[in-house]
Short mmCIF file of C-alpha atoms in Angstrom, two decimals:
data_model
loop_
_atom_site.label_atom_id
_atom_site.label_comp_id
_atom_site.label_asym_id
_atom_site.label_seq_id
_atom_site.Cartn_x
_atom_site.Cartn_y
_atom_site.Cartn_z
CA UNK M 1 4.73 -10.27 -11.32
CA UNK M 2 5.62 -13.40 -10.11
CA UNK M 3 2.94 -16.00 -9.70
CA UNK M 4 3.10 -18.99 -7.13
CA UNK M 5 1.30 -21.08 -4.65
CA UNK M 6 1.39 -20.19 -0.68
CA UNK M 7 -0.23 -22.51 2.24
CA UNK M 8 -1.94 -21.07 5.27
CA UNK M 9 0.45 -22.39 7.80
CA UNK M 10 -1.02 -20.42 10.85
CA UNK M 11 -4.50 -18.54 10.89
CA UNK M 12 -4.95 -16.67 13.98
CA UNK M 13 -7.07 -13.59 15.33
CA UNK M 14 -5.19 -10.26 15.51
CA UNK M 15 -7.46 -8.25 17.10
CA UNK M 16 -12.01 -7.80 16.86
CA UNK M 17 -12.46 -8.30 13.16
CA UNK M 18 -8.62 -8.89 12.33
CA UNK M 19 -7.35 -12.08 11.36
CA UNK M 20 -3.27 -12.97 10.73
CA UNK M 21 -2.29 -15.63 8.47
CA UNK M 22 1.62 -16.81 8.03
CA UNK M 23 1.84 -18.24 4.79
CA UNK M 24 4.77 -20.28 3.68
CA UNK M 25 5.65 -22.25 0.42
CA UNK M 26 4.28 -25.72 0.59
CA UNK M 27 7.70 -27.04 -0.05
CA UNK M 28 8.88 -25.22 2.98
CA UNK M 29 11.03 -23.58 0.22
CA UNK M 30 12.80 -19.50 0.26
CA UNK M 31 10.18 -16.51 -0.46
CA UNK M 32 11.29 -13.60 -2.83
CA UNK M 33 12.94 -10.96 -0.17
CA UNK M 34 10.79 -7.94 0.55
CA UNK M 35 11.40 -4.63 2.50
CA UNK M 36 9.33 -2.78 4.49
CA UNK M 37 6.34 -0.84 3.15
CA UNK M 38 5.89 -4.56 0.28
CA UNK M 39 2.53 -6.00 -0.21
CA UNK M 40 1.43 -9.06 -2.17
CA UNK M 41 -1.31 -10.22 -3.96
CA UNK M 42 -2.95 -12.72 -2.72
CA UNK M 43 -5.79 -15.02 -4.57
CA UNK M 44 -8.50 -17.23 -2.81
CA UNK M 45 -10.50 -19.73 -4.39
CA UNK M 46 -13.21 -17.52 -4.76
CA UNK M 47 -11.37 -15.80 -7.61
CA UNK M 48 -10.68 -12.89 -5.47
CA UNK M 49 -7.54 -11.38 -5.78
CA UNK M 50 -6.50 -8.92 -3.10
CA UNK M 51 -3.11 -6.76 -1.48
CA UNK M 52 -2.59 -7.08 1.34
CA UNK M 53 1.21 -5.70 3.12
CA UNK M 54 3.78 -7.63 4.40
CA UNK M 55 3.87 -7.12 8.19
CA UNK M 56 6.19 -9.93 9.50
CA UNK M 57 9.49 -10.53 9.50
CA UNK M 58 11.40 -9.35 6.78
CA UNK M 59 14.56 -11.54 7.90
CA UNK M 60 12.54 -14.96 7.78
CA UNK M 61 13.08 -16.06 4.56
CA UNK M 62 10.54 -19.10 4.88
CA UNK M 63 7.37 -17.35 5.80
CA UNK M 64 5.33 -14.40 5.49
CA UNK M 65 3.00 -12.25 7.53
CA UNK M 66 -0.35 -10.93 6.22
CA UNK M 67 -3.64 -9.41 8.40
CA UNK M 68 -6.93 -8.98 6.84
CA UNK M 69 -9.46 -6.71 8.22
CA UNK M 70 -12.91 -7.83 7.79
CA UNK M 71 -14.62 -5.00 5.60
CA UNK M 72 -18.49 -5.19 6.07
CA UNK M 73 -19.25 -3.13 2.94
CA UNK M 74 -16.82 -4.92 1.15
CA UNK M 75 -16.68 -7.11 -2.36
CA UNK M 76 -16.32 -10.08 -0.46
CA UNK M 77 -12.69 -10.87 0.01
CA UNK M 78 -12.45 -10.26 3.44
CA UNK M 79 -15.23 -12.50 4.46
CA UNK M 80 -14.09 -15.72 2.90
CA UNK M 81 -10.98 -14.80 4.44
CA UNK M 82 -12.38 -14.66 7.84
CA UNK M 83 -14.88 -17.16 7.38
CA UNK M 84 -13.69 -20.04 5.12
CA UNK M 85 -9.81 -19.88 4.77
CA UNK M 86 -8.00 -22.31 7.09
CA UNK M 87 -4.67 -23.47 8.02
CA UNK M 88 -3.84 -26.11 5.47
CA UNK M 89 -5.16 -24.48 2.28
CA UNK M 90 -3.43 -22.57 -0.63
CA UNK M 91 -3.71 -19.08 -2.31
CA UNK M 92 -2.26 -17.94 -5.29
CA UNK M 93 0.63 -14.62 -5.03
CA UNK M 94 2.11 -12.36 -6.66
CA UNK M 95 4.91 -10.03 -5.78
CA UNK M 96 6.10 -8.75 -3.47
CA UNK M 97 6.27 -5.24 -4.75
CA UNK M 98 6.68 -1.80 -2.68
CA UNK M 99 5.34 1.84 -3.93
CA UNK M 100 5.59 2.99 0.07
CA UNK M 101 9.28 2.31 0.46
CA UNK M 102 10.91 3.40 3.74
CA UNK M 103 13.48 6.07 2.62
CA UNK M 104 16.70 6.65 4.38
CA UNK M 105 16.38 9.04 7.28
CA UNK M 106 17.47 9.92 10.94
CA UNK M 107 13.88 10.62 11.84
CA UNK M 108 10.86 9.49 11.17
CA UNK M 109 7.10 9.77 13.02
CA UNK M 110 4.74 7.01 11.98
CA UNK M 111 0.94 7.34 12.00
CA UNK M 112 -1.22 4.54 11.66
CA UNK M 113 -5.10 4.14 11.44
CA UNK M 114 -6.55 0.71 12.58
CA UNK M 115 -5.25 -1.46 9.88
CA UNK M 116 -3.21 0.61 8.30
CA UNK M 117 -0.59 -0.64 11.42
CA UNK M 118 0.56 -3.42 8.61
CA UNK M 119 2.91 -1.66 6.74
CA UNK M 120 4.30 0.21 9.48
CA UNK M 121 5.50 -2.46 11.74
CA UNK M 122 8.51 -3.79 9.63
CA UNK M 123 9.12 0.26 9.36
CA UNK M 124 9.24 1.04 12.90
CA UNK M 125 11.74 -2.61 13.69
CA UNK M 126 13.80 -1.07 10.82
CA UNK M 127 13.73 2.17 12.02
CA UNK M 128 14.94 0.62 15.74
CA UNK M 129 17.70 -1.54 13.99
CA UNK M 130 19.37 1.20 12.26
CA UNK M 131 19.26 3.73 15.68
CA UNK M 132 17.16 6.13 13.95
CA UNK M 133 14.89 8.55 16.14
CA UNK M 134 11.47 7.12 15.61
CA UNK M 135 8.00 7.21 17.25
CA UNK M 136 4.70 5.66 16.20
CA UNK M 137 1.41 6.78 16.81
CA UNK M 138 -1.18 4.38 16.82
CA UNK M 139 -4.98 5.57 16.36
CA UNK M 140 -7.89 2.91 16.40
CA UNK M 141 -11.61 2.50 17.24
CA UNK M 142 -10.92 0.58 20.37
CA UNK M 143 -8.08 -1.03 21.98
CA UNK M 144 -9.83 -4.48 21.21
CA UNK M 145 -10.18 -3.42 17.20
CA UNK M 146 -5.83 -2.37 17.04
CA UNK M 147 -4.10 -5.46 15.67
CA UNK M 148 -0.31 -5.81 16.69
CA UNK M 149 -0.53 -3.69 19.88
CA UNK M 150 1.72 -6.65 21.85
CA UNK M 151 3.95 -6.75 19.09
CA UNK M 152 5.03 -2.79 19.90
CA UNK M 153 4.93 -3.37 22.94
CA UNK M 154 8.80 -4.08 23.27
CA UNK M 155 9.16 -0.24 21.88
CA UNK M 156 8.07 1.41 25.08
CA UNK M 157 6.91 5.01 24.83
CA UNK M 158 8.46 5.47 21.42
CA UNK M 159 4.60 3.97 21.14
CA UNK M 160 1.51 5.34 21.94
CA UNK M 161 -1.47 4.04 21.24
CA UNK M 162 -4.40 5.92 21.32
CA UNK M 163 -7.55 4.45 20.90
CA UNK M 164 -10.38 6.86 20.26
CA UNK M 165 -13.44 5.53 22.68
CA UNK M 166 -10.85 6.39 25.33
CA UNK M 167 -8.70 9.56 24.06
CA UNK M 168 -10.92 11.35 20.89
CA UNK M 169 -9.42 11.58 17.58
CA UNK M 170 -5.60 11.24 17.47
CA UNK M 171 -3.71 14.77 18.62
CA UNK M 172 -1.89 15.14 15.28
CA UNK M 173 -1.23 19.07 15.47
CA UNK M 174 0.45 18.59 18.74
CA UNK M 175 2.52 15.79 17.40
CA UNK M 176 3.73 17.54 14.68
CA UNK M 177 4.39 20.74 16.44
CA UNK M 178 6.84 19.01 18.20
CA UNK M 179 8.27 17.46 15.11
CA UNK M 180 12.05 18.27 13.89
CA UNK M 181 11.44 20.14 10.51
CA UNK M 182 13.30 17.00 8.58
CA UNK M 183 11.28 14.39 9.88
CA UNK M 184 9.86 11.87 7.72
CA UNK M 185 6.12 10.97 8.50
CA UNK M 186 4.62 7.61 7.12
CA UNK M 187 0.86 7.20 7.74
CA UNK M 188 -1.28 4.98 6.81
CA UNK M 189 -5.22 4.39 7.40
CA UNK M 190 -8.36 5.36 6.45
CA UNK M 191 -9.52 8.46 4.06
CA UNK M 192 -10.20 11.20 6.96
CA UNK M 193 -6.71 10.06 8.42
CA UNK M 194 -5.35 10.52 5.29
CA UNK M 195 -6.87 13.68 4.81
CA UNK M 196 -6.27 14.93 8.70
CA UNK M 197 -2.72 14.49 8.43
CA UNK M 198 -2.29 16.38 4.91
CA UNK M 199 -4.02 19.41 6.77
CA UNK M 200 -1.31 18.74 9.50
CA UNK M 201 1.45 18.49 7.67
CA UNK M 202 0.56 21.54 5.16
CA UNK M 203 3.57 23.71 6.30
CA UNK M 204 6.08 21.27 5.86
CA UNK M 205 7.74 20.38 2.56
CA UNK M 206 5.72 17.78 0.90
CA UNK M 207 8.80 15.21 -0.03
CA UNK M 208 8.76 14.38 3.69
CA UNK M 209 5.21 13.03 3.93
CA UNK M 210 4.51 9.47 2.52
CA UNK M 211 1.30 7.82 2.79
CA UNK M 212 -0.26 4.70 1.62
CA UNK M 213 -4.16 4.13 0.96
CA UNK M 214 -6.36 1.21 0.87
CA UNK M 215 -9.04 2.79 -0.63
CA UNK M 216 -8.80 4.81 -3.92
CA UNK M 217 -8.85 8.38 -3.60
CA UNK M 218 -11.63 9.92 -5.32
CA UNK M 219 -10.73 11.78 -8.50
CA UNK M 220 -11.34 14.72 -10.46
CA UNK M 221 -12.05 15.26 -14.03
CA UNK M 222 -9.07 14.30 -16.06
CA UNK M 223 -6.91 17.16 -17.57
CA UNK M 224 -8.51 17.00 -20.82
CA UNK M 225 -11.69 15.67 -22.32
CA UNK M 226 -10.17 15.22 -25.38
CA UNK M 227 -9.16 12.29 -27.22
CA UNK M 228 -5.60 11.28 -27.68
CA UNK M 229 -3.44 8.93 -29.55
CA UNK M 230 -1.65 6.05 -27.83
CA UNK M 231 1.27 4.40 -29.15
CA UNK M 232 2.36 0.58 -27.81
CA UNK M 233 6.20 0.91 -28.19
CA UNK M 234 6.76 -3.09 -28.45
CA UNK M 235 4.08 -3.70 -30.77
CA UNK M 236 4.11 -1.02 -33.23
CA UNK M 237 0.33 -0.30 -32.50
CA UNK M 238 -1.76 2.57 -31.91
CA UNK M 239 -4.98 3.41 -30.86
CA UNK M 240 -7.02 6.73 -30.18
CA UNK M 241 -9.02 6.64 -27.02
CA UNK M 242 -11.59 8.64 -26.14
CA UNK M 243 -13.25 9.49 -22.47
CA UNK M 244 -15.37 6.38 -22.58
CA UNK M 245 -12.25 3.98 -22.15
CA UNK M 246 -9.39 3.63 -20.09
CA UNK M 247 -5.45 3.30 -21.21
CA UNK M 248 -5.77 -0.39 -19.76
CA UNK M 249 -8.74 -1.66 -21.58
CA UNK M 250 -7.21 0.35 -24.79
CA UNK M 251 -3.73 -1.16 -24.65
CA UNK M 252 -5.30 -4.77 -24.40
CA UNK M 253 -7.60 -4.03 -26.97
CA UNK M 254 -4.26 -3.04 -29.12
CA UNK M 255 -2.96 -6.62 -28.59
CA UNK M 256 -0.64 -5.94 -25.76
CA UNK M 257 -0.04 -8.02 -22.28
CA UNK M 258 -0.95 -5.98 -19.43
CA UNK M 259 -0.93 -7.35 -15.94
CA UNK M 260 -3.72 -5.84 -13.63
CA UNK M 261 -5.39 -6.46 -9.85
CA UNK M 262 -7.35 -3.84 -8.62
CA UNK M 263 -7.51 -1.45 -11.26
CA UNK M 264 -8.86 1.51 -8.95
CA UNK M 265 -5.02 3.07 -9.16
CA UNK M 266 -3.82 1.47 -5.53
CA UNK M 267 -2.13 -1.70 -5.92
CA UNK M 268 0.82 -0.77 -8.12
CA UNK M 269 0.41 -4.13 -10.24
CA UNK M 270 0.14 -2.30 -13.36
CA UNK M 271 2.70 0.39 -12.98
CA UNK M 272 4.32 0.93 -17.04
CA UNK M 273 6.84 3.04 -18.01
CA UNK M 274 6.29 6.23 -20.01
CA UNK M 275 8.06 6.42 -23.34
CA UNK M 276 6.97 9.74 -24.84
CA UNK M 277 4.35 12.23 -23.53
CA UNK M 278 2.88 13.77 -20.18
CA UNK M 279 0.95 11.23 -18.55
CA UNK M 280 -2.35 12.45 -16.13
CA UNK M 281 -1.58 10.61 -12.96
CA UNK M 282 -4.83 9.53 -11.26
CA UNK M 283 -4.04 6.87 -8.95
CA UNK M 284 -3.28 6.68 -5.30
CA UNK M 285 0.41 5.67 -5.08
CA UNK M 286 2.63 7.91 -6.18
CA UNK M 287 4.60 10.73 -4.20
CA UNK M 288 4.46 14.24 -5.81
CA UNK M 289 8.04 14.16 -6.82
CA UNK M 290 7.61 10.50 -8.55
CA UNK M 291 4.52 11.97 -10.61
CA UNK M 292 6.26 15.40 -11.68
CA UNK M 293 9.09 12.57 -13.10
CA UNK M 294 6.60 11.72 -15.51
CA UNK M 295 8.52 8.56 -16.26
CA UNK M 296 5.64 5.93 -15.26
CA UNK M 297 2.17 5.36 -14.83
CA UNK M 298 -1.05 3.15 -13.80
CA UNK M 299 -2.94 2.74 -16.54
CA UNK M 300 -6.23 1.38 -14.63
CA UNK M 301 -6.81 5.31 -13.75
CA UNK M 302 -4.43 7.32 -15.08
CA UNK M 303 -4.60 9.13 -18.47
CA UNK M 304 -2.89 11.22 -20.83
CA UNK M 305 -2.10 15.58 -20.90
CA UNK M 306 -0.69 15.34 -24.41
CA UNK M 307 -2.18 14.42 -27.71
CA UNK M 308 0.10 11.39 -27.75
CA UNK M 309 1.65 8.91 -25.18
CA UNK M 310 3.80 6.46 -25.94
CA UNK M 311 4.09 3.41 -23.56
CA UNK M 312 6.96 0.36 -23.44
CA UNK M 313 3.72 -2.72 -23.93
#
């Protein structure tokens, strides 16, 4: 991950409870390209560090777009986001990096849940620039609560927005009844969203759902209870953990350099590839096809099915 200084060169309010901030290099310098479906990580000066996606433009090499909902139950990122960041001051970042890439299709239908818009709008102005068939549908609280809703406005009735105090909860069976059987859906928003459109989408072949979460799913019991052996390719060590620790914690205790931000499985920052064994995938990022690869994992969550698992740290 690449680490770096951005200024707030524009702080403005996105919608109730939704603030945008541009950032840009302070030497006005270029940004790492990104492609839709990126995030960063983003650090305050209150030590927080926190992901937020890229929803700008993706051809302005110079600046980029973040919005931060304010989360009332949350650990307090949010708030001194809101309430004490300004134009003028820096943040650390990190990235960009993308684990909800848009993949090449003819079609796609894109849902989005109040703030989970973000990752979606440089999707849908892809989606238009290439001539794919596209719609968006656009569920929120209240109009007043649904950041970006001027921004898709240029789309015309390839959006609808459909806020719930004036239309209930977003008609996703009807939507996808109408759906071409190759369609590619993208959603992204809160849990029962998340968990609506699964239901939705049951009958359809799983590759052709992506989703992205901001809040860890909850999990199960791992696969096994048992302990197992893991083996640090680059360093030679290896340890035997047991349920009481996680691979993370275990590979740094081994000596090895592992990078980490949220360590609930969602952020990506961690991701490490898988050597040897058959990893118990536990975050909330990959797609069903990427975990049955067996190739990677995130060791903040994710554990091991085999007796031994060998990672390259």
């Amino acid at each position: 991950m690449d680490s770096d200084r951005l200024v707030v060169i524009e702080k403005r309010r996105a919608a109730r409870d939704v603030v945008a901030l541009t950032l840009a290099r302070p030497d006005g310098g270029r940004l790492p390209d990104w492609a839709p479906g990126a995030h960063i990580d983003v650090t305050l000066a209150s030590g927080a560090t926190r992901q937020y996606s890229l929803c700008g433009d993706r051809w302005d090499a110079h600046t980029y777009r973040v919005a931060v909902l304010r989360e009332v139950d949350g650990r307090g990122g949010s708030a001194f986001v809101h309430d004490e960041l300004a134009a003028g001051d820096t943040v650390g970042f990190g990235g960009p990096r993308n684990h909800f890439a848009l993949v090449p299709s003819t079609r796609y239908l894109f849902v989005a849940g109040g703030i989970g818009i973000t990752p979606l709008l440089p999707m849908v102005h892809q989606a238009d620039l290439v001539g794919a068939d596209w719609a968006l549908l656009y569920g929120g609280r209240s109009r007043d609560t649904m950041a970006f809703v001027d921004d898709l406005a240029r789309h015309g009735d390839r959006v609808t927005v459909h806020p719930q105090d004036e239309g209930g909860l977003l008609p996703l069976a009807a939507w996808f009844a109408a759906a071409d059987e190759d369609t590619v859906v993208y959603c992204c928003g809160p849990g029962p969203l998340l968990a609506a459109i699964e239901d939705a989408t049951a009958h359809r072949p799983r590759h052709l759902l992506r989703t992205e979460r901001f809040v860890a799913a909850e999990l199960g019991a791992p696969v096994r209870d048992e302990p197992f052996v893991l083996e640090l390719a680059r360093t030679g060590a290896a340890v035997t953990i047991g349920p009481e620790l996680s691979v993370l914690e275990a590979a740094r205790r081994a000596g090895a350099t592992a990078l980490s931000s949220c360590e609930q499985g969602t952020c990506g920052t961690c991701e490490t590839p898988v050597l040897a064994g058959v990893p118990d995938h536990r975050d909330s990022i990959l797609a069903d096809h990427e975990r049955a690869a067996g190739d990677c994992l995130f060791p903040c969550v994710s554990r091991s099915c085999t007796d031994r698992l060998v990672l390259d740290l």
